[in-house]
Coordinates of C-alpha atoms in Angstrom, one line a residue:
Chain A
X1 CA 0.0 0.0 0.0
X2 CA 1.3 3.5 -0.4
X3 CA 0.9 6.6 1.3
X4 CA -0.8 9.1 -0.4
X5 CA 1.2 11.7 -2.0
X6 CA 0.5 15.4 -3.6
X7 CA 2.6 14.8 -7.1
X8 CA 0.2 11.4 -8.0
X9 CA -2.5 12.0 -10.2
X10 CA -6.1 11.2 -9.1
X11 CA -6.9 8.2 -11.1
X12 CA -10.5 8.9 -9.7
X13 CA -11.7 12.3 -8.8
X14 CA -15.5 13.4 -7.3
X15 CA -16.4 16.6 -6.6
X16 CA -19.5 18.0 -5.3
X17 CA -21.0 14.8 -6.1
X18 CA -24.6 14.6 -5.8
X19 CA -27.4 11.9 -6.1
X20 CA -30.8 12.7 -4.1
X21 CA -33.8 10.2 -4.0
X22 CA -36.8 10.3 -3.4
X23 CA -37.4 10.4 0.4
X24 CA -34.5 12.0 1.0
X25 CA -31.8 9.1 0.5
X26 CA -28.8 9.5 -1.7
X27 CA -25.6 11.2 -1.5
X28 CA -24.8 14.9 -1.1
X29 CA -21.8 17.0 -1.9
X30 CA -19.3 14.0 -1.5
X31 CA -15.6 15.2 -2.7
X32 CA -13.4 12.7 -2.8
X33 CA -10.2 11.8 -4.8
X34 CA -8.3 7.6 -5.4
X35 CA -4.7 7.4 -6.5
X36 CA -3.1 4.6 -7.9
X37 CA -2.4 2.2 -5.7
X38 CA -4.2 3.6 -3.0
X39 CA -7.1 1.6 -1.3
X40 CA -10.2 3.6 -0.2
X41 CA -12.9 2.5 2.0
X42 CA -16.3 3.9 2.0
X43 CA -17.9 3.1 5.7
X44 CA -20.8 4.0 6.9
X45 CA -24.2 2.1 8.5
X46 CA -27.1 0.7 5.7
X47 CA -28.7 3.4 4.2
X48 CA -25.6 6.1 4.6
X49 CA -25.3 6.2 0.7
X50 CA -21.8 4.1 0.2
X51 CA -23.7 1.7 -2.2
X52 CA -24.8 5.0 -4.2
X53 CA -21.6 6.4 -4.1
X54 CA -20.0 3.3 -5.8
X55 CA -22.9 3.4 -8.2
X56 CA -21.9 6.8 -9.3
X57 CA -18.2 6.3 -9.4
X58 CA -18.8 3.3 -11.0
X59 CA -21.1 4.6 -13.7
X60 CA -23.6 3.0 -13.0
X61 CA -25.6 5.8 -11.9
X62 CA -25.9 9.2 -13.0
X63 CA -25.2 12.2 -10.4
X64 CA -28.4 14.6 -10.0
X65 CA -25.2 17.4 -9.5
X66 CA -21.1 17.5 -9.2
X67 CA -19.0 16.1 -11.7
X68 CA -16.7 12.9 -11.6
X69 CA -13.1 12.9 -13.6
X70 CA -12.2 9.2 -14.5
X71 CA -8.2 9.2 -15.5
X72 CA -8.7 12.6 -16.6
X73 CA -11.8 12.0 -18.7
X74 CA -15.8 13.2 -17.6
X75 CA -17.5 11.3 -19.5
X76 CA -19.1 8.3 -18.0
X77 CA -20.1 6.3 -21.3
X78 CA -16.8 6.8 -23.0
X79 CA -15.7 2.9 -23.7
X80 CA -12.5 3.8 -22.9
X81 CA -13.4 4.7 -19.3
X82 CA -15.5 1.7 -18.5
X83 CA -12.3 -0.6 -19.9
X84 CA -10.5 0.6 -17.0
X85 CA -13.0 0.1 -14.0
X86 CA -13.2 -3.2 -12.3
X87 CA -16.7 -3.4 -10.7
X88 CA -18.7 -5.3 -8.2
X89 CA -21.5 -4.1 -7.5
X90 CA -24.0 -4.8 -4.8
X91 CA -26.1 -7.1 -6.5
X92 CA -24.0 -10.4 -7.6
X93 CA -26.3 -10.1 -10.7
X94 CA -25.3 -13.4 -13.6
X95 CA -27.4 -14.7 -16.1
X96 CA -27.9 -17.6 -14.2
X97 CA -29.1 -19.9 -17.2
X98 CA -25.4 -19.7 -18.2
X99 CA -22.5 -21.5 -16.5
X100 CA -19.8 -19.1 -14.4
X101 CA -17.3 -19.9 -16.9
X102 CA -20.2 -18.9 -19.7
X103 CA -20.4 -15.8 -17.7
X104 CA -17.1 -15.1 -16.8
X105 CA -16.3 -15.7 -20.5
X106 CA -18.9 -12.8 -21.9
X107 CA -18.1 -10.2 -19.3
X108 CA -14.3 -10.3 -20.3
X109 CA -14.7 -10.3 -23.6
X110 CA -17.1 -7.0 -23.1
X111 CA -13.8 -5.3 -21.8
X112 CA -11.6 -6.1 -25.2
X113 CA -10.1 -9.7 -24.3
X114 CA -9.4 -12.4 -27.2
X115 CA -10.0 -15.9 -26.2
X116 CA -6.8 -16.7 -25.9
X117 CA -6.2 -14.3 -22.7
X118 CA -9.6 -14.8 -21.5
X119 CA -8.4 -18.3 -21.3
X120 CA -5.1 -18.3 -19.8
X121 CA -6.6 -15.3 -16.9
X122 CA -9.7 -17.2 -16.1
X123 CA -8.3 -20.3 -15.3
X124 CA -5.9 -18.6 -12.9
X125 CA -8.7 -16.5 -11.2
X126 CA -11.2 -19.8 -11.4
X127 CA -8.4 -21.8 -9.6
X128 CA -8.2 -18.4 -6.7
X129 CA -11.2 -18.2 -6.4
X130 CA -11.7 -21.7 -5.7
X131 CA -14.6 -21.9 -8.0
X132 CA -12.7 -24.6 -10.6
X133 CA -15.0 -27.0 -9.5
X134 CA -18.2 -25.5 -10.5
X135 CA -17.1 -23.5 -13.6
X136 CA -19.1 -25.8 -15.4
X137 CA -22.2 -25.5 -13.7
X138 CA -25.0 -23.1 -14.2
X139 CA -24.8 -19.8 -11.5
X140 CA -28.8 -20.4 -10.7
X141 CA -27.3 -23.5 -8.8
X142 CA -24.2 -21.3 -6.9
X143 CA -24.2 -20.1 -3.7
X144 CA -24.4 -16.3 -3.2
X145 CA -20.8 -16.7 -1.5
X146 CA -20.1 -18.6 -5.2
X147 CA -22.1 -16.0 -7.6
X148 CA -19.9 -13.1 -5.1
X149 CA -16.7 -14.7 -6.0
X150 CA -17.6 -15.3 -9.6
X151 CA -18.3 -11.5 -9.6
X152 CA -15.1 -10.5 -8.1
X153 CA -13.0 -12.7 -10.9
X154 CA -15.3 -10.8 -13.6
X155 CA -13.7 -7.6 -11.8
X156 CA -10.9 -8.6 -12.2
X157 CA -10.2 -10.5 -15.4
X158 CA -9.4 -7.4 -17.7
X159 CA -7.0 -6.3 -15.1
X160 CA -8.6 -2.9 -14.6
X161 CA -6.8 0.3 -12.9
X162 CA -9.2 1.4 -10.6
X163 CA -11.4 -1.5 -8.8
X164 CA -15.0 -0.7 -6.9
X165 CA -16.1 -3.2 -4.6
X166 CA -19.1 -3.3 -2.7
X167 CA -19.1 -5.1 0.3
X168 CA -16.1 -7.6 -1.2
X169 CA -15.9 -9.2 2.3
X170 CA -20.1 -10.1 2.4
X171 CA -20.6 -13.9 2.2
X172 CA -17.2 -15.3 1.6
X173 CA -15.4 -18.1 4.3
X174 CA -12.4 -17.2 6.2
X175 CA -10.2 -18.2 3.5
X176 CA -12.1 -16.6 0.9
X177 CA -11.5 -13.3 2.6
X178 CA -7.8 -13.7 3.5
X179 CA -7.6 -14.3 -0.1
X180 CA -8.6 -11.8 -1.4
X181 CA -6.7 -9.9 0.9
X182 CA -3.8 -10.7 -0.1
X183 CA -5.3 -10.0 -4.2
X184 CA -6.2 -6.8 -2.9
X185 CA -2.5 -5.9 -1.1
X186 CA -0.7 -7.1 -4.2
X187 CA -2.7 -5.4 -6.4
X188 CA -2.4 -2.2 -5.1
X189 CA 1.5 -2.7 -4.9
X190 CA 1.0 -2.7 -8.7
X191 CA -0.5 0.5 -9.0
X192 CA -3.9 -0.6 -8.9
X193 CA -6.6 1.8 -7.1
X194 CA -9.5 0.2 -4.7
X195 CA -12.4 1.8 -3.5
X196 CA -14.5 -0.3 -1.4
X197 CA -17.5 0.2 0.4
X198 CA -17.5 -2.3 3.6
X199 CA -18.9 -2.6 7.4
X200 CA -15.9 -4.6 7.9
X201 CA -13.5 -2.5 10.3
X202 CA -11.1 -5.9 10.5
X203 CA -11.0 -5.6 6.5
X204 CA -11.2 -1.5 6.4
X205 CA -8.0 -1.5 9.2
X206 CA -6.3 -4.2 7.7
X207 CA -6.0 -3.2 3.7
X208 CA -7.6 0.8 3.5
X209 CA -5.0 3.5 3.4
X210 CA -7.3 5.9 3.9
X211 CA -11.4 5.7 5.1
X212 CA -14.0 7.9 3.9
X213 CA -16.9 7.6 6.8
X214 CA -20.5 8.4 5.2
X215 CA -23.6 9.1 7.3
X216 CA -27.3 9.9 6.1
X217 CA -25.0 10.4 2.7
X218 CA -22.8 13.3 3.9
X219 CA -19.0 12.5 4.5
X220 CA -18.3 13.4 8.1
X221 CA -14.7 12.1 8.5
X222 CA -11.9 11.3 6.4
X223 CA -9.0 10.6 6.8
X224 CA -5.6 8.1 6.7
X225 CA -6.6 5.3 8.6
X226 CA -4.0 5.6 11.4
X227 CA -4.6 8.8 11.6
X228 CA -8.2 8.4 12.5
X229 CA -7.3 5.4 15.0
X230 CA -5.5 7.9 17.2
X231 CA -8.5 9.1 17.5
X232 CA -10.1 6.8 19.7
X233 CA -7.0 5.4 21.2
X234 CA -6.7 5.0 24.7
X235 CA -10.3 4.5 24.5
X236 CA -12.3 1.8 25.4
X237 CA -14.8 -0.5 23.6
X238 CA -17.6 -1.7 26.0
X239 CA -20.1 -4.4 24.8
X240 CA -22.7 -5.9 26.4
X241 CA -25.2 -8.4 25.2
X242 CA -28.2 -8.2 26.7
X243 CA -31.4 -10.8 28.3
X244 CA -33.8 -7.6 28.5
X245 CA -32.9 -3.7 27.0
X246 CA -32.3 -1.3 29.0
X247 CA -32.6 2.7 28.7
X248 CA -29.1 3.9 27.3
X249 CA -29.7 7.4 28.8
X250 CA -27.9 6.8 31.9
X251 CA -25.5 5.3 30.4
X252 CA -24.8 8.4 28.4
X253 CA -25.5 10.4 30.9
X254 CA -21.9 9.5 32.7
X255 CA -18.6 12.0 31.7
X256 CA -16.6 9.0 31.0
X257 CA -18.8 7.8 28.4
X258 CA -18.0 9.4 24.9
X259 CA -20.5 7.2 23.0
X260 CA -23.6 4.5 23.3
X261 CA -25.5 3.2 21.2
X262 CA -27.5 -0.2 21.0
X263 CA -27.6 -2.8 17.8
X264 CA -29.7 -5.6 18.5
X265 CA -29.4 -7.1 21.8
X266 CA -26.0 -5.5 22.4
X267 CA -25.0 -2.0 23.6
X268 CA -22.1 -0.5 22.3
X269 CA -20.0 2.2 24.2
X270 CA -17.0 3.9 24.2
X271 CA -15.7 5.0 27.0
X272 CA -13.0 7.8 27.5
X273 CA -9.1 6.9 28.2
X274 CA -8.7 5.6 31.9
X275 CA -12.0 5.0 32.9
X276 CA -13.0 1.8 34.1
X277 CA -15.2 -0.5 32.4
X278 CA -16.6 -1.7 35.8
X279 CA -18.3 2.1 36.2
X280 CA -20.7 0.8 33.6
X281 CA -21.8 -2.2 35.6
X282 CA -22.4 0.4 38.7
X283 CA -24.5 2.7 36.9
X284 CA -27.1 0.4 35.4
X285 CA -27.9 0.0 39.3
X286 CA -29.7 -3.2 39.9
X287 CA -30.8 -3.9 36.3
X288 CA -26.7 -5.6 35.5
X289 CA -28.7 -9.1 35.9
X290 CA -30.1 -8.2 32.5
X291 CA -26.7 -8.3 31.2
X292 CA -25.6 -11.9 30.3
X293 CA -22.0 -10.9 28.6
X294 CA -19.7 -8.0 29.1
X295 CA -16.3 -7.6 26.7
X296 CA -13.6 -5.2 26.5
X297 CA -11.8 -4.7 23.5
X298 CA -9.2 -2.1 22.1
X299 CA -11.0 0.9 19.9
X300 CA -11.3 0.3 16.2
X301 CA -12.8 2.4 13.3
X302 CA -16.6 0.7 14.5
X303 CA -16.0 3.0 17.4
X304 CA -14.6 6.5 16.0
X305 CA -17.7 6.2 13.6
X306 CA -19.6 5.4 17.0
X307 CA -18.2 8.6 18.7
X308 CA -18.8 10.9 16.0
X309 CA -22.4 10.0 14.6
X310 CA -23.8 8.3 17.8
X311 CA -24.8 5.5 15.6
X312 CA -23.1 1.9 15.4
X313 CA -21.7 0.1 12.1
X314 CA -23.5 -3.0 11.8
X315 CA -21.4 -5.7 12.6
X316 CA -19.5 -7.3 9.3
X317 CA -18.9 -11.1 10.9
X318 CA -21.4 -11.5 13.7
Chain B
X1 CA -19.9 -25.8 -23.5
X2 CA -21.0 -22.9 -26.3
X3 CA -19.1 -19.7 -25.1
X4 CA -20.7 -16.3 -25.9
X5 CA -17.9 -13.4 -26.2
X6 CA -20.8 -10.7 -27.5
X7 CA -23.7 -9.2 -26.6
X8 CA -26.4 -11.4 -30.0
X9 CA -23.8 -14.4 -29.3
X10 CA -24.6 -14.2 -26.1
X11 CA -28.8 -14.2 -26.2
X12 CA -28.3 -17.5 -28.8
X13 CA -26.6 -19.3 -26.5
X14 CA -28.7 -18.9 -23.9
X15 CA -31.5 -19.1 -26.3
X16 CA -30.3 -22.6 -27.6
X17 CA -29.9 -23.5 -24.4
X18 CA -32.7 -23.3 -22.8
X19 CA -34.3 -26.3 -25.0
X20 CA -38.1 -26.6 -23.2
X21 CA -38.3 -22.7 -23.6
X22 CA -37.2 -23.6 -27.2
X23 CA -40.1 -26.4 -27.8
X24 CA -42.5 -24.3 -26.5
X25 CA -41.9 -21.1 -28.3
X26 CA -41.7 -22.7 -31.6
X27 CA -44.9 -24.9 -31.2
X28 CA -46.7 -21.8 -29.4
X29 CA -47.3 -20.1 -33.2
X30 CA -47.8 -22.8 -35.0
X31 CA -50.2 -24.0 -32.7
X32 CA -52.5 -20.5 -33.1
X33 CA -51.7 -20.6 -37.0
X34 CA -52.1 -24.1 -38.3
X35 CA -55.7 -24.7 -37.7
X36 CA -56.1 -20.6 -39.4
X37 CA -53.9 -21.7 -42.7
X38 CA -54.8 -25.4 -43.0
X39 CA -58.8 -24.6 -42.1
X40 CA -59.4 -22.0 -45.2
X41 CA -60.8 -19.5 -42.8
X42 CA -61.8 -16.4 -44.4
X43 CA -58.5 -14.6 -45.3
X44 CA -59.1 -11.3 -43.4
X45 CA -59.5 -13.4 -40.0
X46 CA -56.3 -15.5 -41.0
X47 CA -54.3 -12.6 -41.6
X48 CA -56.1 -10.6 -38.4
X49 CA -55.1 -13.1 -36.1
X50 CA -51.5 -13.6 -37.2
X51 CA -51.1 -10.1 -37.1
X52 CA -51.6 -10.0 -33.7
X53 CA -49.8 -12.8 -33.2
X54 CA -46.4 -11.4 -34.6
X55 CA -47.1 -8.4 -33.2
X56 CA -47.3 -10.2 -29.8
X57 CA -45.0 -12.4 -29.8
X58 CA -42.3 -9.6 -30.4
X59 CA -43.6 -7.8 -27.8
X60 CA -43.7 -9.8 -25.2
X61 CA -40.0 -11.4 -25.7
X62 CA -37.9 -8.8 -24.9
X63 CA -40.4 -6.8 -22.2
X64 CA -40.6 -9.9 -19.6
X65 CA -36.6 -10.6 -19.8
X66 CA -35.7 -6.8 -19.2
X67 CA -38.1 -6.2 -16.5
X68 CA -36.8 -9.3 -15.2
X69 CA -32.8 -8.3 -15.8
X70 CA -33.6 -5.1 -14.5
X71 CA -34.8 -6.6 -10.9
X72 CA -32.2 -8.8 -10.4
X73 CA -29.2 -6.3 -11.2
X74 CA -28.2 -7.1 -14.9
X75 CA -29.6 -3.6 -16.0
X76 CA -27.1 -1.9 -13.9
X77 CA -24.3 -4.8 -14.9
X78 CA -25.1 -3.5 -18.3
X79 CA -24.7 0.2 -18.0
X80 CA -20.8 -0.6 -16.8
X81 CA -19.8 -2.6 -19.9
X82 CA -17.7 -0.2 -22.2
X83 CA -20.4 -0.8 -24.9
X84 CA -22.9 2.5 -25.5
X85 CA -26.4 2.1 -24.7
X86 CA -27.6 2.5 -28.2
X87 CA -25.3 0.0 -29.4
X88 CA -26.1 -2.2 -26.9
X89 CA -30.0 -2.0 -27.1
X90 CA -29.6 -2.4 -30.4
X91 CA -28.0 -5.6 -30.4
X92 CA -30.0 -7.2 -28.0
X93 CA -33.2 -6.2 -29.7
X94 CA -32.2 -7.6 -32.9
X95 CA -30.6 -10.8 -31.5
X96 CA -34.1 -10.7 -29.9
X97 CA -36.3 -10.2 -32.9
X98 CA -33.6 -13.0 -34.7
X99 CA -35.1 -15.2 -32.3
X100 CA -39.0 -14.3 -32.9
X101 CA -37.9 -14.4 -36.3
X102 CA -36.7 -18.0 -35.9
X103 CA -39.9 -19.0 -33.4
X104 CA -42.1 -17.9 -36.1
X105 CA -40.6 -19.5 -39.1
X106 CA -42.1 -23.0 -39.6
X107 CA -45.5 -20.5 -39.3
X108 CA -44.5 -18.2 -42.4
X109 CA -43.4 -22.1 -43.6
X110 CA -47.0 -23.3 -43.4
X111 CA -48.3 -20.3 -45.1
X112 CA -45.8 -20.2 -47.9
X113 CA -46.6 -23.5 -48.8
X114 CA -50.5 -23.5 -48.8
X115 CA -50.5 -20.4 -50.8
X116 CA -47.2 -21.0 -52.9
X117 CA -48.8 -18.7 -55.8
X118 CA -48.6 -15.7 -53.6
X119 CA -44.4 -15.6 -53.7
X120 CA -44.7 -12.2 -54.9
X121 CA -45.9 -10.9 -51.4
X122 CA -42.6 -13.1 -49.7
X123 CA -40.3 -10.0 -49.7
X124 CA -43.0 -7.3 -48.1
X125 CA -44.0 -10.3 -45.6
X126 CA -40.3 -10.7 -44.6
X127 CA -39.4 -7.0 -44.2
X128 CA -42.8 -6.1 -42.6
X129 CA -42.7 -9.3 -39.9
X130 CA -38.7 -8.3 -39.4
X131 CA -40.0 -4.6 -38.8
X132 CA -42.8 -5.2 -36.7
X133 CA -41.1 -7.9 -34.4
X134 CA -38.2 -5.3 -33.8
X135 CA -40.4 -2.7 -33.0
X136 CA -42.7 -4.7 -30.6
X137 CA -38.9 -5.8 -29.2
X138 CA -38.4 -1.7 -27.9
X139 CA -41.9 -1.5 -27.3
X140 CA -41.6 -4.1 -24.7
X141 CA -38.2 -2.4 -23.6
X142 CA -39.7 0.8 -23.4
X143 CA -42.8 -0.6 -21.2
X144 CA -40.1 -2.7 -19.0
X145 CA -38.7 0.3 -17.6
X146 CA -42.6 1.0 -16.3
X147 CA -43.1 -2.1 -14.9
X148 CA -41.8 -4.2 -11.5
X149 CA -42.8 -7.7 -13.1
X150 CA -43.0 -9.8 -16.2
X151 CA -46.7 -9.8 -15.8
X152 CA -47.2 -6.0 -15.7
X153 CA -45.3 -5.9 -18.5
X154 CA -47.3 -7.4 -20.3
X155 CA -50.4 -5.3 -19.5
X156 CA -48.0 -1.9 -20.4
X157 CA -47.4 -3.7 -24.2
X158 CA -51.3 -4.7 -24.6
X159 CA -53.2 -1.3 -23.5
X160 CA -51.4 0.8 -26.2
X161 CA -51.3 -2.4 -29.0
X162 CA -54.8 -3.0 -29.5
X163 CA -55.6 0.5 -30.3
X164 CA -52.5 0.6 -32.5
X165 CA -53.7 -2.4 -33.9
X166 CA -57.1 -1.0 -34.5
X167 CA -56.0 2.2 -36.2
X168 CA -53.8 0.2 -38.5
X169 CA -56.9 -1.2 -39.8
X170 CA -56.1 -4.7 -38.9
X171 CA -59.7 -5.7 -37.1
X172 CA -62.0 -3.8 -39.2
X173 CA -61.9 -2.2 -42.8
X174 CA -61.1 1.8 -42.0
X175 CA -63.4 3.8 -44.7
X176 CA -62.2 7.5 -43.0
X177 CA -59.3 8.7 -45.6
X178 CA -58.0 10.3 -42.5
X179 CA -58.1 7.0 -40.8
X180 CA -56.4 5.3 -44.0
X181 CA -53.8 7.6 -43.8
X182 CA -53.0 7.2 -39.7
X183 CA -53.1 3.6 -40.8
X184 CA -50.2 3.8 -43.2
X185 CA -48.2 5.4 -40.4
X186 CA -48.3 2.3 -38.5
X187 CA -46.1 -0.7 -39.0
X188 CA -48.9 -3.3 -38.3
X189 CA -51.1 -2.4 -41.3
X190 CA -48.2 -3.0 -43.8
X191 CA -47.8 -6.5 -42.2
X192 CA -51.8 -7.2 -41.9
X193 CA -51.5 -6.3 -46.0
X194 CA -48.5 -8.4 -46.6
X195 CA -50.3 -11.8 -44.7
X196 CA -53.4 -10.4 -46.7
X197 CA -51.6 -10.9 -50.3
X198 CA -49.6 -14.3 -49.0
X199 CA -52.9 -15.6 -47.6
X200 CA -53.8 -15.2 -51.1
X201 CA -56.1 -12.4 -49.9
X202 CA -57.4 -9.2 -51.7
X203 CA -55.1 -6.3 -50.3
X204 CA -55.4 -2.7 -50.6
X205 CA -51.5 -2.5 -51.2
X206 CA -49.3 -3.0 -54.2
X207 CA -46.5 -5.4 -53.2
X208 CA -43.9 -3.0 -53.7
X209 CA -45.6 -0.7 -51.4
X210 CA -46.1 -3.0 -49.1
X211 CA -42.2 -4.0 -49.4
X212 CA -41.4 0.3 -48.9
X213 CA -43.5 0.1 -46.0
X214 CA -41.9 -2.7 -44.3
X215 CA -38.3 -1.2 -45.6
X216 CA -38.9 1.8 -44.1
X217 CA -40.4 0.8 -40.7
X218 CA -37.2 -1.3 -40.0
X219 CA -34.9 1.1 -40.9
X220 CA -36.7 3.1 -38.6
X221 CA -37.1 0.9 -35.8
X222 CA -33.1 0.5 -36.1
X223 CA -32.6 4.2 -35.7
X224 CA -35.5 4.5 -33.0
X225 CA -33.9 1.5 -30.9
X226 CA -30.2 3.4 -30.9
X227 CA -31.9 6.6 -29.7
X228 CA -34.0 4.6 -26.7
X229 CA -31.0 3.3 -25.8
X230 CA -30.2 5.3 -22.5
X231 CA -34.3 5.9 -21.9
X232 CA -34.2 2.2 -21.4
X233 CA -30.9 0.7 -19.8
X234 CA -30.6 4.1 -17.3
X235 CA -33.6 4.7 -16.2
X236 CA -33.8 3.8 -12.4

């Protein structure tokens, strides 16, 4: 991965970027540049507009205002744009009549590649991805972990500049994941740019350079992912999983507390450098019994979004 | 395993390969047109019905698998290929007409030989049944990007056919010359003349007219297709 430096041009540049929905969803005024070799991720909670904002960077949507440079270029249907983009998008959308090899085979050709390269690159990514096996069967039969894999080796296949990857992490196995890691890492040491938009802190902390948080589509908080770890460190991360909810406002209410919030049956809170997590327990004051786990872990990026929005990422890998 | 490296290759294969969605779309038509050709039932109703029945057929093709595609994500797969949207709509419609084309053969078979006198109609048939299946193909494109299923679809192609259908003069004689002349602005009434004169009908065309007509509506429907292009594939 490298640091992001002034002299390197933006591969990928939004400014002002602007999609509004009906209802009041989208994404508004979002700025944002990707170098080569620099990997981006989008975070936010559902609904905070990181799915839109791949859309649009990925041309698959159209911005209602702002403009997006791709290598230089504006224009959003010029073929020679599109060649260069790697996507996955949400949706792990196949024609699932065909086989994933059938598939796989008509999405690279679509980006300029004779049969001969097709070939000799989809057998390599087939055998990555681990999907070797059932190359020959139809996608309506794969597994949404299969037809997510299939859809990152179509991303991949023309060897793009710039990748955009929607939840890359969602549905694969442990190995899956670590593997494409390690595609992601290597890739990027070649010059290659990643945006992804993720829930995954272990994944953002692990390969981002930098993180873009998103919330209700506005981007409160950028920065280079150390950076924005220093943040909350020295912080803790309280959780506890609850029998029976409890209100959260005393728990806010106490100084050492910078954040709480509550995802399911667990509360999440962050509490300031120093303080100890057995102040918690005190304040809920006859009502702990309703607490049937407590754990204590070291800040991540889950918790700076936490203490700036008030509102918890949902968790990646429950 | 057939391997598909473009957008028409692409709808054959799948096409070919979907064999009981093969059976049935070729004995669907013949099904609805042997008992009108073989039978000797009065030429207007012969040539009413399969009117409709082209018509239909091209309508419905391409209008169910879009709204379909668009629901589960292919839409938006398509708009990031680095392929433009007229191009693309283009191709698929075509690949997609080839196909009605090729469901509705062994019925223009049946009719060529029971009326084998009529040959001078073939070429207007052929260029009016191409022109009319490809635009029925962006007609159902167009109404897919209305519609949130296959079956709504299918409601958005019917309400504004059978007026279209009407006006073209294909269910009743039209006497108004204002009427006649709304008519000739319509594909369908070229191809309702065409089955007329290789039904061994009485048509109120001349065969070369009838052949202009068809021409020109194709040409047409090529042009229209490439400018529908991003209506269709980015609308959201």
């Amino acid at each position: 991965m490298k640091a992001d430096t002034v002299s390197e041009r933006s591969l990928l540049a939004a400014t002002g970027l602007t999609r509004a929905y009906r209802g009041g969803k989208g994404v508004f005024d979002v700025t944002l540049r990707l170098n080569p070799g620099e990997v981006l991720g989008l975070m936010g909670p559902n609904g905070s507009g990181k799915t839109t904002l791949l859309r649009l960077l990925a041309t698959a949507a159209t911005p209602t205002g702002g403009q997006i440079s791709w290598f230089g270029n504006s224009n959003p249907r010029d073929p020679s744009v599109r060649r260069r983009l790697g996507i996955m998008l949400d949706q792990p959308a196949h024609f699932e009549q065909m086989t994933g090899y059938q598939n796989a085979w008509f999405f690279a050709h679509q980006f300029g590649l004779g049969d001969e390269l097709t070939r000799e690159r989809l057998d390599e990514l087939f055998r990555w991805s681990g999907l070797s096996d059932a190359r020959d069967q139809r996608v309506s039969e794969y597994s949404l972990g299969m037809k997510r894999k299939l859809n990152l080796v179509e991303a991949l296949v023309h060897r793009p500049s710039v990748l955009l990857l929607d939840e890359p992490s969602l549905a694969l196995d442990y190995r899956a994941e670590l593997d494409l890691i390690e595609r992601l890492q290597l890739l990027s040491l070649t010059g290659t740019a990643v945006a992804l938009a993720t829930n995954d802190v272990h994944l953002a902390e692990r390969i981002c350079d930098r993180v873009v948080f998103l919330h209700q589509g506005r981007v409160i908080r950028e920065g280079q992912v150390p950076e924005l770890l220093t943040e909350v460190a020295g912080s803790q991360e309280v959780e506890l999983q609850l029998n029976s909810p409890i209100g959260l406002e005393r728990i806010r209410a106490l100084p050492e507390v910078e954040a709480a919030n509550v995802e399911a049956d667990t509360v999440h809170i962050v509490l300031a450098r120093g303080t100890n997590p057995a102040q918690v327990l005190a304040v809920l004051n006859g009502t702990a019994d309703l607490v049937s786990n407590m754990r204590v872990r070291r800040p991540n990026l889950g918790d700076l979004f936490l203490k700036l929005t008030g509102e918890a990422l949902p968790v990646a890998h429950p | 395993m057939m391997l598909a490296g473009t957008i028409w290759q692409r709808e054959l294969v799948e096409f070919a390969q979907r064999r009981r969605a093969l059976v049935i779309k070729l004995g669907f038509p013949l099904l609805v047109a042997l008992p009108l050709v073989i039978s000797g039932a009065p030429t207007i109703y012969a040539a009413m019905a399969l009117t409709m029945l082209i018509t239909i057929v091209g309508a419905l093709g391409s209008g169910a698998v879009l709204t379909r595609e668009r629901q589960s994500g292919l839409t938006l797969r398509y708009r990031t290929l680095p392929v433009t949207p007229g191009r693309l709509l283009i191709e698929r419609l075509s690949t997609s007409a080839l196909i009605d084309f090729f469901q509705l053969t062994p019925v223009l078979l049946v009719v060529a030989v029971r009326h084998p006198s009529a040959f001078v109609w073939w070429p207007a048939l052929l260029l009016s049944v191409a022109a009319v299946l490809l635009i029925g193909n962006l007609l159902g494109a167009v109404a897919s990007t209305l519609s949130d299923s296959p079956g709504e679809v299918m409601l958005y192609v019917i309400i504004p056919l059978l007026p279209l259908l009407y006006l073209s003069g294909v269910f009743t004689p039209l006497e108004p010359p204002i009427l006649l002349v709304v008519s000739r602005l319509l594909p369908f009434s070229y191809l309702y003349e065409a089955l007329l004169g290789a039904l061994g009908g009485q048509p109120n065309l001349l065969p070369w007219e009838t052949v202009l007509g068809g021409f020109g509506f194709l040409v047409g429907a090529i042009g229209l297709t490439g400018r529908f292009g991003r209506r269709v594939l980015e609308s959201d």
